[in-house]
Coordinates of C-alpha atoms in Angstrom, one line a residue:
M1 CA -12.2 39.3 20.7
K2 CA -14.9 42.1 19.4
V3 CA -16.3 39.5 16.9
F4 CA -16.4 36.9 19.7
T5 CA -18.3 39.1 21.8
H6 CA -20.7 40.3 19.3
L7 CA -21.4 36.2 18.7
C8 CA -21.8 35.7 22.3
I9 CA -24.6 38.5 22.2
A10 CA -26.0 37.4 19.2
M11 CA -26.5 33.7 20.7
L12 CA -27.9 35.1 24.0
A13 CA -30.5 37.2 22.4
C14 CA -31.4 34.1 20.0
L15 CA -31.6 31.9 23.2
E16 CA -33.6 34.8 25.0
G17 CA -36.2 34.8 22.1
V18 CA -36.6 30.7 22.0
Y19 CA -37.1 30.2 25.9
A20 CA -39.0 33.7 26.7
Q21 CA -39.7 32.5 30.2
G22 CA -35.7 31.3 30.5
V23 CA -36.8 27.9 30.9
A24 CA -36.4 25.3 28.1
P25 CA -39.5 23.3 27.2
R26 CA -40.0 20.0 29.3
T27 CA -43.6 19.2 28.7
L28 CA -45.6 18.0 25.6
A29 CA -47.8 21.3 26.4
D30 CA -44.7 23.4 26.1
F31 CA -43.5 21.8 22.9
E32 CA -46.9 22.3 21.4
K33 CA -47.3 26.1 22.3
L34 CA -43.8 26.5 20.7
A35 CA -44.4 24.8 17.7
I36 CA -47.8 26.7 16.9
E37 CA -45.7 29.9 17.6
R38 CA -42.5 29.4 15.7
N39 CA -43.4 26.4 12.9
P40 CA -43.2 28.3 9.5
L41 CA -45.9 26.0 8.1
V42 CA -48.4 27.2 10.7
G43 CA -47.5 31.0 10.0
E44 CA -47.8 30.3 6.3
A45 CA -51.6 29.2 6.7
R46 CA -52.4 31.8 8.7
A47 CA -51.1 34.2 6.1
A48 CA -52.9 32.2 3.3
V49 CA -56.5 32.8 5.3
T50 CA -55.5 36.5 5.5
A51 CA -55.0 36.5 1.7
A52 CA -58.2 34.5 0.8
S53 CA -60.2 37.1 3.1
G54 CA -58.7 39.9 1.2
R55 CA -59.5 38.2 -2.1
A56 CA -63.2 37.9 -0.7
K57 CA -63.5 41.6 0.0
Q58 CA -62.3 42.4 -3.4
S59 CA -64.4 39.9 -5.5
G60 CA -67.6 41.5 -4.3
L61 CA -66.5 45.1 -5.2
Y62 CA -67.4 46.8 -8.8
P63 CA -64.3 47.3 -11.0
N64 CA -62.5 50.5 -10.6
P65 CA -63.5 53.3 -13.0
V66 CA -61.1 54.2 -15.6
V67 CA -60.7 57.9 -16.4
S68 CA -58.4 59.0 -19.3
A69 CA -57.5 62.4 -21.0
V70 CA -57.1 63.1 -24.9
G71 CA -55.1 65.8 -26.4
E72 CA -54.5 66.4 -30.1
H73 CA -53.0 69.0 -32.5
I74 CA -51.5 70.8 -29.4
S75 CA -49.0 73.5 -30.6
S76 CA -45.3 73.1 -28.9
G77 CA -43.6 75.7 -26.9
P78 CA -43.4 77.4 -23.7
I79 CA -47.2 78.6 -24.0
I80 CA -49.6 75.9 -25.2
R81 CA -52.1 77.3 -27.9
G82 CA -54.8 75.6 -29.7
G83 CA -55.3 71.9 -30.4
E84 CA -58.0 69.4 -29.5
Y85 CA -59.0 68.2 -25.8
G86 CA -61.3 65.7 -24.6
G87 CA -61.8 63.0 -21.8
S88 CA -63.6 59.9 -21.1
V89 CA -64.6 58.0 -18.3
Q90 CA -65.4 54.0 -18.2
Q91 CA -67.1 51.8 -15.8
R92 CA -68.0 48.6 -16.5
I93 CA -71.3 47.3 -15.0
V94 CA -71.9 43.8 -13.7
T95 CA -75.4 42.7 -13.9
A96 CA -77.2 39.5 -12.9
G97 CA -76.1 39.3 -9.3
K98 CA -72.6 37.9 -10.4
L99 CA -70.8 40.2 -7.9
G100 CA -72.8 38.6 -5.2
L101 CA -72.1 35.2 -6.6
N102 CA -68.2 36.1 -6.5
R103 CA -68.4 37.0 -3.0
K104 CA -70.3 34.1 -2.0
A105 CA -67.5 31.8 -3.7
A106 CA -64.7 33.8 -2.5
E107 CA -66.2 33.3 1.1
Q108 CA -66.0 29.6 0.5
E109 CA -62.4 30.0 -0.6
V110 CA -61.8 31.7 2.9
A111 CA -63.4 28.9 4.7
V112 CA -61.4 26.2 2.8
S113 CA -58.4 28.2 3.6
E114 CA -59.3 28.2 7.4
E115 CA -59.7 24.4 7.3
G116 CA -56.3 24.1 5.4
A117 CA -54.8 26.2 8.3
K118 CA -56.3 23.6 11.2
A119 CA -55.1 20.7 9.1
D120 CA -51.5 22.3 8.7
R121 CA -51.8 23.0 12.6
Q122 CA -52.9 19.6 13.5
R123 CA -50.0 17.9 11.2
V124 CA -47.7 19.9 13.4
L125 CA -49.0 19.0 16.4
N126 CA -48.8 15.5 15.7
A127 CA -45.4 15.5 14.5
V128 CA -44.4 17.3 17.5
R129 CA -46.4 14.5 19.6
S130 CA -44.7 11.9 18.0
L131 CA -41.1 13.4 18.4
Y132 CA -42.0 14.1 21.8
Y133 CA -42.9 10.6 22.8
Q134 CA -40.0 9.4 20.9
A135 CA -37.5 11.5 22.7
L136 CA -39.2 10.5 25.9
A137 CA -38.8 6.7 25.2
D138 CA -35.1 7.6 24.2
Q139 CA -34.5 9.4 27.6
F140 CA -35.5 6.3 29.4
R141 CA -33.6 4.1 26.9
V142 CA -30.1 6.1 27.8
E143 CA -30.9 6.2 31.5
V144 CA -31.5 2.4 31.3
R145 CA -28.2 1.6 29.3
T146 CA -26.3 3.9 31.3
N147 CA -27.0 1.9 34.6
L148 CA -26.5 -1.3 32.6
S149 CA -23.1 0.0 31.4
R150 CA -22.1 1.0 35.0
L151 CA -23.1 -2.6 36.2
A152 CA -21.1 -4.1 33.2
Q153 CA -18.0 -2.0 34.2
E154 CA -18.5 -3.1 37.7
A155 CA -18.5 -6.6 36.6
V156 CA -15.3 -6.4 34.6
R157 CA -13.7 -4.9 37.8
I158 CA -15.1 -7.7 40.0
S159 CA -14.0 -10.5 37.8
G160 CA -10.7 -9.0 37.6
E161 CA -10.2 -8.9 41.2
L162 CA -11.6 -12.7 41.3
M163 CA -8.7 -13.5 38.7
N164 CA -6.1 -11.9 40.9
V165 CA -7.2 -14.0 43.8
G166 CA -7.6 -17.3 41.7
L167 CA -11.3 -17.3 41.8
A168 CA -12.0 -16.8 38.3
D169 CA -10.1 -16.9 35.2
Q170 CA -9.3 -15.4 31.8
P171 CA -12.1 -16.4 29.9
D172 CA -14.5 -15.2 32.7
R173 CA -12.7 -11.7 32.6
L174 CA -13.2 -11.6 28.9
V175 CA -16.9 -12.7 28.7
A176 CA -17.2 -9.7 31.1
E177 CA -15.5 -7.3 28.9
V178 CA -17.3 -8.1 25.9
E179 CA -20.9 -7.9 27.4
A180 CA -19.3 -4.3 29.0
D181 CA -18.1 -3.5 25.2
R182 CA -21.8 -4.5 24.0
I183 CA -23.8 -2.5 26.5
A184 CA -21.6 0.4 25.8
L185 CA -22.2 0.2 22.0
E186 CA -25.8 0.2 22.8
L187 CA -25.7 3.1 24.9
S188 CA -23.7 5.1 22.2
D189 CA -26.6 4.1 19.7
A190 CA -29.2 5.0 22.3
K191 CA -27.6 8.6 22.7
E192 CA -27.2 9.0 18.7
H193 CA -30.8 8.2 18.3
Q194 CA -31.7 10.8 21.1
Q195 CA -29.7 13.5 19.5
K196 CA -31.3 12.7 15.8
V197 CA -35.2 13.1 17.7
W198 CA -33.9 16.3 19.3
R199 CA -32.5 17.5 16.1
Q200 CA -35.8 16.8 14.3
L201 CA -37.6 18.5 17.1
A202 CA -35.4 21.6 16.9
A203 CA -36.5 21.6 13.0
I204 CA -40.2 21.4 13.5
L205 CA -40.2 23.9 16.2
N206 CA -37.9 26.4 14.2
V207 CA -35.5 26.4 17.2
P208 CA -31.9 25.5 15.8
T209 CA -30.5 26.1 19.3
L210 CA -32.6 23.7 21.1
Q211 CA -30.9 21.2 23.3
P212 CA -31.8 17.9 25.0
V213 CA -33.1 18.2 28.6
H214 CA -35.0 16.3 30.9
L215 CA -38.7 15.6 30.0
D216 CA -41.2 16.2 32.8
D217 CA -43.0 13.0 31.9
D218 CA -43.7 9.4 32.2
L219 CA -43.8 6.7 29.6
E220 CA -46.7 4.8 31.2
K221 CA -48.9 7.8 30.7
I222 CA -48.8 7.5 26.6
P223 CA -52.4 8.0 25.7
R224 CA -54.0 4.8 24.2
I225 CA -55.9 5.4 21.0
D226 CA -58.9 3.1 20.0
Y227 CA -59.1 2.4 16.3
D228 CA -62.6 2.6 15.7
Q229 CA -63.2 5.8 17.8
T230 CA -60.3 7.6 16.1
L231 CA -61.5 6.9 12.9
A232 CA -65.1 8.1 13.5
R233 CA -63.5 11.1 15.0
V234 CA -61.3 11.6 11.9
L235 CA -64.3 11.1 9.6
S236 CA -66.5 13.8 11.5
E237 CA -64.0 16.4 12.5
S238 CA -61.0 16.0 9.7
P239 CA -60.4 19.5 8.5
E240 CA -59.7 18.1 5.1
V241 CA -63.0 16.2 4.9
H242 CA -64.6 19.7 5.7
A243 CA -62.4 21.2 3.0
A244 CA -63.9 19.1 0.6
S245 CA -67.5 19.3 1.4
I246 CA -66.7 23.3 1.4
E247 CA -65.1 22.8 -2.3
V248 CA -68.3 21.2 -3.5
T249 CA -70.3 24.2 -2.4
R250 CA -68.1 26.7 -3.9
A251 CA -68.1 24.8 -7.0
G252 CA -71.8 25.1 -7.4
L253 CA -71.7 28.9 -6.8
L254 CA -69.0 29.1 -9.5
L255 CA -71.3 27.4 -11.9
D256 CA -74.1 29.5 -11.0
R257 CA -71.7 32.3 -11.8
A258 CA -70.6 31.0 -15.0

């Protein structure tokens, strides 16, 4: 009983952490917000930017001096007598503005990391949006198939009553039963696909406890995409294109440094 209690407490704590407001995500904006907060790829990209910033700071600093001490022919015993003592300090001097070039090249690396973080963020959002609209379509499909299944079962019942009073025969009832079974299989297939999409959503949101809920949206509101406009926007705003341009600048700085 104690173990069961601890498991229940852990599950409740997990759910509380997932749904901070006590409400499961129901809109596309909810899912996008949750993905940005919890997806590991987005967190890793942010950490990469922080690491690149640290390297940029370090690259423009002088190497640390090396201080050493030397002792020879020192007599052993509880009291040290005689011997030779010495020490040295070494400092590498960087000339020709190499530190400045190092810093500039490292700053370009930071910019590349930032563009990479934007690209990873956009990939996650694109995946969430695709799965969200799939889940919305599955929700509509399950609702339609559920209604059809109910009507098919009603048709089976009515055909049976008609057969009992002599207004229908056995083949009519069999046709109704076959149709009802077909629709039932389609409903089962729709539910399985719905569960699959929600499991994928749970994975990309990093929310293992995520369960299917009714989505507050309409399939008719799915945005329409113009190919030419989208292509032009990708070429002008894509983080990967920007990152490639920054890499060219960074390569030039490294060439100057060499």
